[in-house]
Amino acid sequence: MTTSSPIDVPDAFAASYGAHGAAERAWLAGLPALGAEFLDRWALRPDGPARYGMASLVLPVRRADGTPAVLKLQRAREETTGATAGLRAWCGDGIVRLLDHDEATTTQLLERLDARRPLSSLPDATAALEILAGLLARLVAVPAPPGLRHLADVAADLLARAPRAARALHDPDERRLVRTCAAAVAELLGESGDRLLHWDLHYDNVLAGEREPWLAIDPEPLAGDPGFELLPALDNRWAEVVATGDVRRAVLRRFDLLTEAVGLDRARATGWTLGRVLQNAVWDAEDGSTALDPAQVAIAEALLSR
Ligand SMILES: Nc1ncnc2c1ncn2[C@@H]1O[C@H](COP(=O)(O)OP(=O)(O)O)[C@@H](O)[C@H]1O
Ligand SMILES: [Mg+2]
């Protein structure tokens, strides 16, 4: 890393993101220069230590007029192009505002929220779930803008990868469960919806704000059925589900609260949630896993039990 750049790339981010491969490491090598370029182009000055997630460096900055903002630097991919389109369509309603962006690099200038207060830090799990559900209802009320990836394509691709993922599992019950999930998705393929989906609405992707108490960040937009949005709210804060002593009941309680708040048909939402379980199974199997994540099994079984 250059020492003259005003961008300090945290070692932990460089290590975790760089582990993904050569394209990621090449992007990391250019990151200080990329950051410096946008500080200059958008007349920003750094204003505190960088934050990062799985795939981006987020730098607190101030604009020329003193407004706080963050500069989000991320490698251009289909997801990050879609994020810009989604943020423009949402226009700040329930989600962070996009202040500026660069199409070629998918660099974003975003409204600054309170990174020290993610929704995951709210002690009351039910209150947090209600907030998440309320945001979800508003986000999926917006029709998807043209040009986004569509759930129909994502689902068809999953179905093509599902048989191999099922075969990779040691436990025959788990193999059966994956096939059941695939069958549920196959049934819904023809009616995959047209809403603007966030696709990653979990408790760390909601931050406290000033113009609204809570706002979503970090969308990976997709056009489709809102039932495909529920899994992160079901499997996050999982220890709290287990602690109730009745996992099935706790899962169904979360699911019913969400479907009611968003106004979803339970059967369809069940099918699309099984689709998300399938997606996780496919991803895990392709990463070499030979067993399903117990939380995913518990969620699928709870939904299939009624
Ligand atoms: N608008 C924002 N205001 C303040 N902090 C932010 C903002 N957006 C992101 N962050 C911080 O950066 C982290 C990573 O950003 P995020 O958009 O979630 O990217 P990733 O795709 O890497 O998860 C967040 O967890 C949060 O701490
Ligand atoms: Mg995130």
PDB file of N, CA and C in Angstrom, residues 107-182:
ATOM      1  N   THR A 107     -18.429   3.035  -7.504  1.00  0.00           N
ATOM      2  CA  THR A 107     -18.151   3.767  -6.260  1.00  0.00           C
ATOM      3  C   THR A 107     -19.375   4.597  -5.900  1.00  0.00           C
ATOM      4  N   GLN A 108     -19.707   4.611  -4.602  1.00  0.00           N
ATOM      5  CA  GLN A 108     -20.900   5.355  -4.177  1.00  0.00           C
ATOM      6  C   GLN A 108     -20.558   6.377  -3.096  1.00  0.00           C
ATOM      7  N   LEU A 109     -21.244   7.513  -3.164  1.00  0.00           N
ATOM      8  CA  LEU A 109     -21.233   8.464  -2.060  1.00  0.00           C
ATOM      9  C   LEU A 109     -22.608   8.374  -1.421  1.00  0.00           C
ATOM     10  N   LEU A 110     -22.626   8.018  -0.125  1.00  0.00           N
ATOM     11  CA  LEU A 110     -23.895   7.749   0.557  1.00  0.00           C
ATOM     12  C   LEU A 110     -24.080   8.684   1.741  1.00  0.00           C
ATOM     13  N   GLU A 111     -25.304   8.933   2.050  1.00  0.00           N
ATOM     14  CA  GLU A 111     -25.688   9.609   3.281  1.00  0.00           C
ATOM     15  C   GLU A 111     -25.025   8.884   4.466  1.00  0.00           C
ATOM     16  N   ARG A 112     -24.497   9.641   5.437  1.00  0.00           N
ATOM     17  CA  ARG A 112     -23.869   8.985   6.593  1.00  0.00           C
ATOM     18  C   ARG A 112     -24.918   8.602   7.631  1.00  0.00           C
ATOM     19  N   LEU A 113     -24.875   7.343   8.053  1.00  0.00           N
ATOM     20  CA  LEU A 113     -25.728   6.861   9.140  1.00  0.00           C
ATOM     21  C   LEU A 113     -24.815   6.546  10.326  1.00  0.00           C
ATOM     22  N   ASP A 114     -25.400   6.022  11.418  1.00  0.00           N
ATOM     23  CA  ASP A 114     -24.604   5.756  12.612  1.00  0.00           C
ATOM     24  C   ASP A 114     -24.105   4.308  12.613  1.00  0.00           C
ATOM     25  N   ALA A 115     -22.871   4.133  12.149  1.00  0.00           N
ATOM     26  CA  ALA A 115     -22.318   2.775  12.023  1.00  0.00           C
ATOM     27  C   ALA A 115     -22.135   2.104  13.383  1.00  0.00           C
ATOM     28  N   ARG A 116     -22.128   2.896  14.476  1.00  0.00           N
ATOM     29  CA  ARG A 116     -21.967   2.263  15.800  1.00  0.00           C
ATOM     30  C   ARG A 116     -23.280   1.677  16.290  1.00  0.00           C
ATOM     31  N   ARG A 117     -24.378   1.985  15.586  1.00  0.00           N
ATOM     32  CA  ARG A 117     -25.675   1.473  16.038  1.00  0.00           C
ATOM     33  C   ARG A 117     -26.408   0.690  14.952  1.00  0.00           C
ATOM     34  N   PRO A 118     -25.932  -0.526  14.646  1.00  0.00           N
ATOM     35  CA  PRO A 118     -26.695  -1.389  13.734  1.00  0.00           C
ATOM     36  C   PRO A 118     -27.915  -1.948  14.471  1.00  0.00           C
ATOM     37  N   LEU A 119     -28.923  -2.361  13.725  1.00  0.00           N
ATOM     38  CA  LEU A 119     -30.126  -2.930  14.344  1.00  0.00           C
ATOM     39  C   LEU A 119     -29.791  -4.181  15.168  1.00  0.00           C
ATOM     40  N   SER A 120     -28.695  -4.860  14.836  1.00  0.00           N
ATOM     41  CA  SER A 120     -28.281  -6.046  15.605  1.00  0.00           C
ATOM     42  C   SER A 120     -27.964  -5.684  17.050  1.00  0.00           C
ATOM     43  N   SER A 121     -27.720  -4.405  17.353  1.00  0.00           N
ATOM     44  CA  SER A 121     -27.362  -4.020  18.717  1.00  0.00           C
ATOM     45  C   SER A 121     -28.596  -3.737  19.578  1.00  0.00           C
ATOM     46  N   LEU A 122     -29.768  -3.765  18.976  1.00  0.00           N
ATOM     47  CA  LEU A 122     -30.997  -3.539  19.751  1.00  0.00           C
ATOM     48  C   LEU A 122     -31.254  -4.784  20.607  1.00  0.00           C
ATOM     49  N   PRO A 123     -31.312  -4.642  21.944  1.00  0.00           N
ATOM     50  CA  PRO A 123     -31.421  -5.841  22.786  1.00  0.00           C
ATOM     51  C   PRO A 123     -32.740  -6.597  22.599  1.00  0.00           C
ATOM     52  N   ASP A 124     -33.825  -5.891  22.330  1.00  0.00           N
ATOM     53  CA  ASP A 124     -35.134  -6.537  22.229  1.00  0.00           C
ATOM     54  C   ASP A 124     -35.315  -7.141  20.833  1.00  0.00           C
ATOM     55  N   ALA A 125     -35.233  -8.474  20.773  1.00  0.00           N
ATOM     56  CA  ALA A 125     -35.254  -9.161  19.475  1.00  0.00           C
ATOM     57  C   ALA A 125     -36.574  -8.959  18.739  1.00  0.00           C
ATOM     58  N   THR A 126     -37.673  -8.917  19.478  1.00  0.00           N
ATOM     59  CA  THR A 126     -38.975  -8.736  18.819  1.00  0.00           C
ATOM     60  C   THR A 126     -39.093  -7.329  18.247  1.00  0.00           C
ATOM     61  N   ALA A 127     -38.641  -6.349  19.023  1.00  0.00           N
ATOM     62  CA  ALA A 127     -38.668  -4.963  18.520  1.00  0.00           C
ATOM     63  C   ALA A 127     -37.809  -4.861  17.258  1.00  0.00           C
ATOM     64  N   ALA A 128     -36.651  -5.506  17.273  1.00  0.00           N
ATOM     65  CA  ALA A 128     -35.755  -5.458  16.101  1.00  0.00           C
ATOM     66  C   ALA A 128     -36.428  -6.107  14.892  1.00  0.00           C
ATOM     67  N   LEU A 129     -37.106  -7.232  15.131  1.00  0.00           N
ATOM     68  CA  LEU A 129     -37.784  -7.927  14.025  1.00  0.00           C
ATOM     69  C   LEU A 129     -38.901  -7.055  13.449  1.00  0.00           C
ATOM     70  N   GLU A 130     -39.637  -6.370  14.333  1.00  0.00           N
ATOM     71  CA  GLU A 130     -40.721  -5.502  13.849  1.00  0.00           C
ATOM     72  C   GLU A 130     -40.174  -4.348  13.012  1.00  0.00           C
ATOM     73  N   ILE A 131     -39.038  -3.822  13.419  1.00  0.00           N
ATOM     74  CA  ILE A 131     -38.421  -2.726  12.651  1.00  0.00           C
ATOM     75  C   ILE A 131     -37.985  -3.247  11.272  1.00  0.00           C
ATOM     76  N   LEU A 132     -37.354  -4.408  11.288  1.00  0.00           N
ATOM     77  CA  LEU A 132     -36.905  -5.004  10.028  1.00  0.00           C
ATOM     78  C   LEU A 132     -38.096  -5.270   9.099  1.00  0.00           C
ATOM     79  N   ALA A 133     -39.169  -5.803   9.685  1.00  0.00           N
ATOM     80  CA  ALA A 133     -40.366  -6.129   8.892  1.00  0.00           C
ATOM     81  C   ALA A 133     -40.973  -4.852   8.298  1.00  0.00           C
ATOM     82  N   GLY A 134     -40.992  -3.794   9.084  1.00  0.00           N
ATOM     83  CA  GLY A 134     -41.547  -2.521   8.610  1.00  0.00           C
ATOM     84  C   GLY A 134     -40.739  -1.970   7.442  1.00  0.00           C
ATOM     85  N   LEU A 135     -39.421  -2.078   7.544  1.00  0.00           N
ATOM     86  CA  LEU A 135     -38.569  -1.600   6.441  1.00  0.00           C
ATOM     87  C   LEU A 135     -38.791  -2.456   5.192  1.00  0.00           C
ATOM     88  N   LEU A 136     -38.873  -3.759   5.425  1.00  0.00           N
ATOM     89  CA  LEU A 136     -39.067  -4.685   4.314  1.00  0.00           C
ATOM     90  C   LEU A 136     -40.350  -4.365   3.550  1.00  0.00           C
ATOM     91  N   ALA A 137     -41.419  -4.113   4.309  1.00  0.00           N
ATOM     92  CA  ALA A 137     -42.710  -3.806   3.681  1.00  0.00           C
ATOM     93  C   ALA A 137     -42.572  -2.582   2.772  1.00  0.00           C
ATOM     94  N   ARG A 138     -41.835  -1.578   3.245  1.00  0.00           N
ATOM     95  CA  ARG A 138     -41.687  -0.365   2.426  1.00  0.00           C
ATOM     96  C   ARG A 138     -40.787  -0.613   1.222  1.00  0.00           C
ATOM     97  N   LEU A 139     -39.719  -1.348   1.425  1.00  0.00           N
ATOM     98  CA  LEU A 139     -38.773  -1.556   0.320  1.00  0.00           C
ATOM     99  C   LEU A 139     -39.418  -2.343  -0.822  1.00  0.00           C
ATOM    100  N   VAL A 140     -40.156  -3.396  -0.477  1.00  0.00           N
ATOM    101  CA  VAL A 140     -40.708  -4.245  -1.545  1.00  0.00           C
ATOM    102  C   VAL A 140     -41.993  -3.663  -2.142  1.00  0.00           C
ATOM    103  N   ALA A 141     -42.444  -2.523  -1.621  1.00  0.00           N
ATOM    104  CA  ALA A 141     -43.613  -1.864  -2.224  1.00  0.00           C
ATOM    105  C   ALA A 141     -43.230  -1.218  -3.558  1.00  0.00           C
ATOM    106  N   VAL A 142     -41.930  -1.082  -3.797  1.00  0.00           N
ATOM    107  CA  VAL A 142     -41.452  -0.397  -5.001  1.00  0.00           C
ATOM    108  C   VAL A 142     -41.275  -1.413  -6.144  1.00  0.00           C
ATOM    109  N   PRO A 143     -41.814  -1.112  -7.332  1.00  0.00           N
ATOM    110  CA  PRO A 143     -41.581  -2.024  -8.465  1.00  0.00           C
ATOM    111  C   PRO A 143     -40.116  -1.964  -8.900  1.00  0.00           C
ATOM    112  N   ALA A 144     -39.618  -3.095  -9.366  1.00  0.00           N
ATOM    113  CA  ALA A 144     -38.209  -3.143  -9.783  1.00  0.00           C
ATOM    114  C   ALA A 144     -38.001  -2.297 -11.035  1.00  0.00           C
ATOM    115  N   PRO A 145     -36.936  -1.510 -11.072  1.00  0.00           N
ATOM    116  CA  PRO A 145     -36.631  -0.781 -12.313  1.00  0.00           C
ATOM    117  C   PRO A 145     -36.138  -1.769 -13.375  1.00  0.00           C
ATOM    118  N   PRO A 146     -36.221  -1.412 -14.647  1.00  0.00           N
ATOM    119  CA  PRO A 146     -35.771  -2.342 -15.690  1.00  0.00           C
ATOM    120  C   PRO A 146     -34.264  -2.583 -15.611  1.00  0.00           C
ATOM    121  N   GLY A 147     -33.865  -3.757 -16.096  1.00  0.00           N
ATOM    122  CA  GLY A 147     -32.436  -4.031 -16.225  1.00  0.00           C
ATOM    123  C   GLY A 147     -31.832  -4.791 -15.056  1.00  0.00           C
ATOM    124  N   LEU A 148     -32.584  -4.974 -13.967  1.00  0.00           N
ATOM    125  CA  LEU A 148     -32.036  -5.712 -12.822  1.00  0.00           C
ATOM    126  C   LEU A 148     -32.051  -7.212 -13.105  1.00  0.00           C
ATOM    127  N   ARG A 149     -31.217  -7.925 -12.385  1.00  0.00           N
ATOM    128  CA  ARG A 149     -31.307  -9.383 -12.417  1.00  0.00           C
ATOM    129  C   ARG A 149     -32.682  -9.796 -11.942  1.00  0.00           C
ATOM    130  N   HIS A 150     -33.198 -10.900 -12.458  1.00  0.00           N
ATOM    131  CA  HIS A 150     -34.528 -11.336 -12.074  1.00  0.00           C
ATOM    132  C   HIS A 150     -34.482 -12.639 -11.288  1.00  0.00           C
ATOM    133  N   LEU A 151     -35.353 -12.728 -10.276  1.00  0.00           N
ATOM    134  CA  LEU A 151     -35.448 -13.933  -9.460  1.00  0.00           C
ATOM    135  C   LEU A 151     -35.677 -15.181 -10.318  1.00  0.00           C
ATOM    136  N   ALA A 152     -36.431 -15.053 -11.412  1.00  0.00           N
ATOM    137  CA  ALA A 152     -36.684 -16.220 -12.263  1.00  0.00           C
ATOM    138  C   ALA A 152     -35.358 -16.821 -12.750  1.00  0.00           C
ATOM    139  N   ASP A 153     -34.404 -15.952 -13.110  1.00  0.00           N
ATOM    140  CA  ASP A 153     -33.111 -16.457 -13.597  1.00  0.00           C
ATOM    141  C   ASP A 153     -32.278 -17.038 -12.465  1.00  0.00           C
ATOM    142  N   VAL A 154     -32.308 -16.351 -11.319  1.00  0.00           N
ATOM    143  CA  VAL A 154     -31.561 -16.845 -10.158  1.00  0.00           C
ATOM    144  C   VAL A 154     -32.096 -18.220  -9.753  1.00  0.00           C
ATOM    145  N   ALA A 155     -33.431 -18.354  -9.758  1.00  0.00           N
ATOM    146  CA  ALA A 155     -34.056 -19.610  -9.325  1.00  0.00           C
ATOM    147  C   ALA A 155     -33.775 -20.730 -10.326  1.00  0.00           C
ATOM    148  N   ALA A 156     -33.839 -20.415 -11.618  1.00  0.00           N
ATOM    149  CA  ALA A 156     -33.567 -21.443 -12.633  1.00  0.00           C
ATOM    150  C   ALA A 156     -32.122 -21.937 -12.507  1.00  0.00           C
ATOM    151  N   ASP A 157     -31.215 -21.010 -12.249  1.00  0.00           N
ATOM    152  CA  ASP A 157     -29.814 -21.368 -12.073  1.00  0.00           C
ATOM    153  C   ASP A 157     -29.638 -22.256 -10.829  1.00  0.00           C
ATOM    154  N   LEU A 158     -30.358 -21.924  -9.763  1.00  0.00           N
ATOM    155  CA  LEU A 158     -30.282 -22.739  -8.537  1.00  0.00           C
ATOM    156  C   LEU A 158     -30.765 -24.155  -8.797  1.00  0.00           C
ATOM    157  N   LEU A 159     -31.869 -24.262  -9.557  1.00  0.00           N
ATOM    158  CA  LEU A 159     -32.420 -25.597  -9.840  1.00  0.00           C
ATOM    159  C   LEU A 159     -31.422 -26.438 -10.634  1.00  0.00           C
ATOM    160  N   ALA A 160     -30.669 -25.775 -11.491  1.00  0.00           N
ATOM    161  CA  ALA A 160     -29.671 -26.507 -12.275  1.00  0.00           C
ATOM    162  C   ALA A 160     -28.530 -27.011 -11.384  1.00  0.00           C
ATOM    163  N   ARG A 161     -28.231 -26.268 -10.329  1.00  0.00           N
ATOM    164  CA  ARG A 161     -27.117 -26.637  -9.444  1.00  0.00           C
ATOM    165  C   ARG A 161     -27.560 -27.535  -8.283  1.00  0.00           C
ATOM    166  N   ALA A 162     -28.874 -27.629  -8.060  1.00  0.00           N
ATOM    167  CA  ALA A 162     -29.382 -28.331  -6.871  1.00  0.00           C
ATOM    168  C   ALA A 162     -29.040 -29.830  -6.831  1.00  0.00           C
ATOM    169  N   PRO A 163     -29.178 -30.588  -7.949  1.00  0.00           N
ATOM    170  CA  PRO A 163     -28.945 -32.039  -7.848  1.00  0.00           C
ATOM    171  C   PRO A 163     -27.542 -32.366  -7.346  1.00  0.00           C
ATOM    172  N   ARG A 164     -26.559 -31.619  -7.812  1.00  0.00           N
ATOM    173  CA  ARG A 164     -25.190 -31.876  -7.387  1.00  0.00           C
ATOM    174  C   ARG A 164     -25.014 -31.555  -5.905  1.00  0.00           C
ATOM    175  N   ALA A 165     -25.651 -30.443  -5.484  1.00  0.00           N
ATOM    176  CA  ALA A 165     -25.567 -30.063  -4.062  1.00  0.00           C
ATOM    177  C   ALA A 165     -26.199 -31.138  -3.191  1.00  0.00           C
ATOM    178  N   ALA A 166     -27.331 -31.691  -3.651  1.00  0.00           N
ATOM    179  CA  ALA A 166     -28.000 -32.739  -2.872  1.00  0.00           C
ATOM    180  C   ALA A 166     -27.099 -33.967  -2.760  1.00  0.00           C
ATOM    181  N   ARG A 167     -26.483 -34.355  -3.872  1.00  0.00           N
ATOM    182  CA  ARG A 167     -25.628 -35.559  -3.859  1.00  0.00           C
ATOM    183  C   ARG A 167     -24.426 -35.411  -2.936  1.00  0.00           C
ATOM    184  N   ALA A 168     -23.996 -34.173  -2.706  1.00  0.00           N
ATOM    185  CA  ALA A 168     -22.815 -33.944  -1.870  1.00  0.00           C
ATOM    186  C   ALA A 168     -23.094 -34.184  -0.382  1.00  0.00           C
ATOM    187  N   LEU A 169     -24.372 -34.267  -0.012  1.00  0.00           N
ATOM    188  CA  LEU A 169     -24.713 -34.391   1.408  1.00  0.00           C
ATOM    189  C   LEU A 169     -24.633 -35.840   1.876  1.00  0.00           C
ATOM    190  N   HIS A 170     -24.105 -36.055   3.087  1.00  0.00           N
ATOM    191  CA  HIS A 170     -23.981 -37.413   3.624  1.00  0.00           C
ATOM    192  C   HIS A 170     -25.325 -37.975   4.096  1.00  0.00           C
ATOM    193  N   ASP A 171     -26.128 -37.122   4.722  1.00  0.00           N
ATOM    194  CA  ASP A 171     -27.352 -37.581   5.371  1.00  0.00           C
ATOM    195  C   ASP A 171     -28.503 -37.652   4.357  1.00  0.00           C
ATOM    196  N   PRO A 172     -29.104 -38.852   4.199  1.00  0.00           N
ATOM    197  CA  PRO A 172     -30.196 -38.993   3.223  1.00  0.00           C
ATOM    198  C   PRO A 172     -31.379 -38.072   3.518  1.00  0.00           C
ATOM    199  N   ASP A 173     -31.648 -37.795   4.808  1.00  0.00           N
ATOM    200  CA  ASP A 173     -32.745 -36.872   5.146  1.00  0.00           C
ATOM    201  C   ASP A 173     -32.439 -35.473   4.619  1.00  0.00           C
ATOM    202  N   GLU A 174     -31.179 -35.085   4.710  1.00  0.00           N
ATOM    203  CA  GLU A 174     -30.799 -33.762   4.211  1.00  0.00           C
ATOM    204  C   GLU A 174     -30.878 -33.717   2.685  1.00  0.00           C
ATOM    205  N   ARG A 175     -30.511 -34.827   2.050  1.00  0.00           N
ATOM    206  CA  ARG A 175     -30.635 -34.877   0.580  1.00  0.00           C
ATOM    207  C   ARG A 175     -32.097 -34.705   0.181  1.00  0.00           C
ATOM    208  N   ARG A 176     -32.962 -35.384   0.913  1.00  0.00           N
ATOM    209  CA  ARG A 176     -34.406 -35.273   0.638  1.00  0.00           C
ATOM    210  C   ARG A 176     -34.899 -33.843   0.840  1.00  0.00           C
ATOM    211  N   LEU A 177     -34.404 -33.219   1.896  1.00  0.00           N
ATOM    212  CA  LEU A 177     -34.843 -31.857   2.198  1.00  0.00           C
ATOM    213  C   LEU A 177     -34.444 -30.898   1.064  1.00  0.00           C
ATOM    214  N   VAL A 178     -33.258 -31.051   0.560  1.00  0.00           N
ATOM    215  CA  VAL A 178     -32.804 -30.185  -0.542  1.00  0.00           C
ATOM    216  C   VAL A 178     -33.685 -30.409  -1.766  1.00  0.00           C
ATOM    217  N   ARG A 179     -34.046 -31.670  -2.024  1.00  0.00           N
ATOM    218  CA  ARG A 179     -34.917 -31.953  -3.185  1.00  0.00           C
ATOM    219  C   ARG A 179     -36.313 -31.370  -2.973  1.00  0.00           C
ATOM    220  N   THR A 180     -36.776 -31.414  -1.737  1.00  0.00           N
ATOM    221  CA  THR A 180     -38.086 -30.809  -1.431  1.00  0.00           C
ATOM    222  C   THR A 180     -38.040 -29.297  -1.689  1.00  0.00           C
ATOM    223  N   CYS A 181     -36.964 -28.664  -1.259  1.00  0.00           N
ATOM    224  CA  CYS A 181     -36.820 -27.221  -1.487  1.00  0.00           C
ATOM    225  C   CYS A 181     -36.808 -26.938  -2.990  1.00  0.00           C
ATOM    226  N   ALA A 182     -36.085 -27.752  -3.746  1.00  0.00           N
ATOM    227  CA  ALA A 182     -35.996 -27.545  -5.193  1.00  0.00           C
ATOM    228  C   ALA A 182     -37.371 -27.702  -5.839  1.00  0.00           C
TER     229      ALA A 182
END
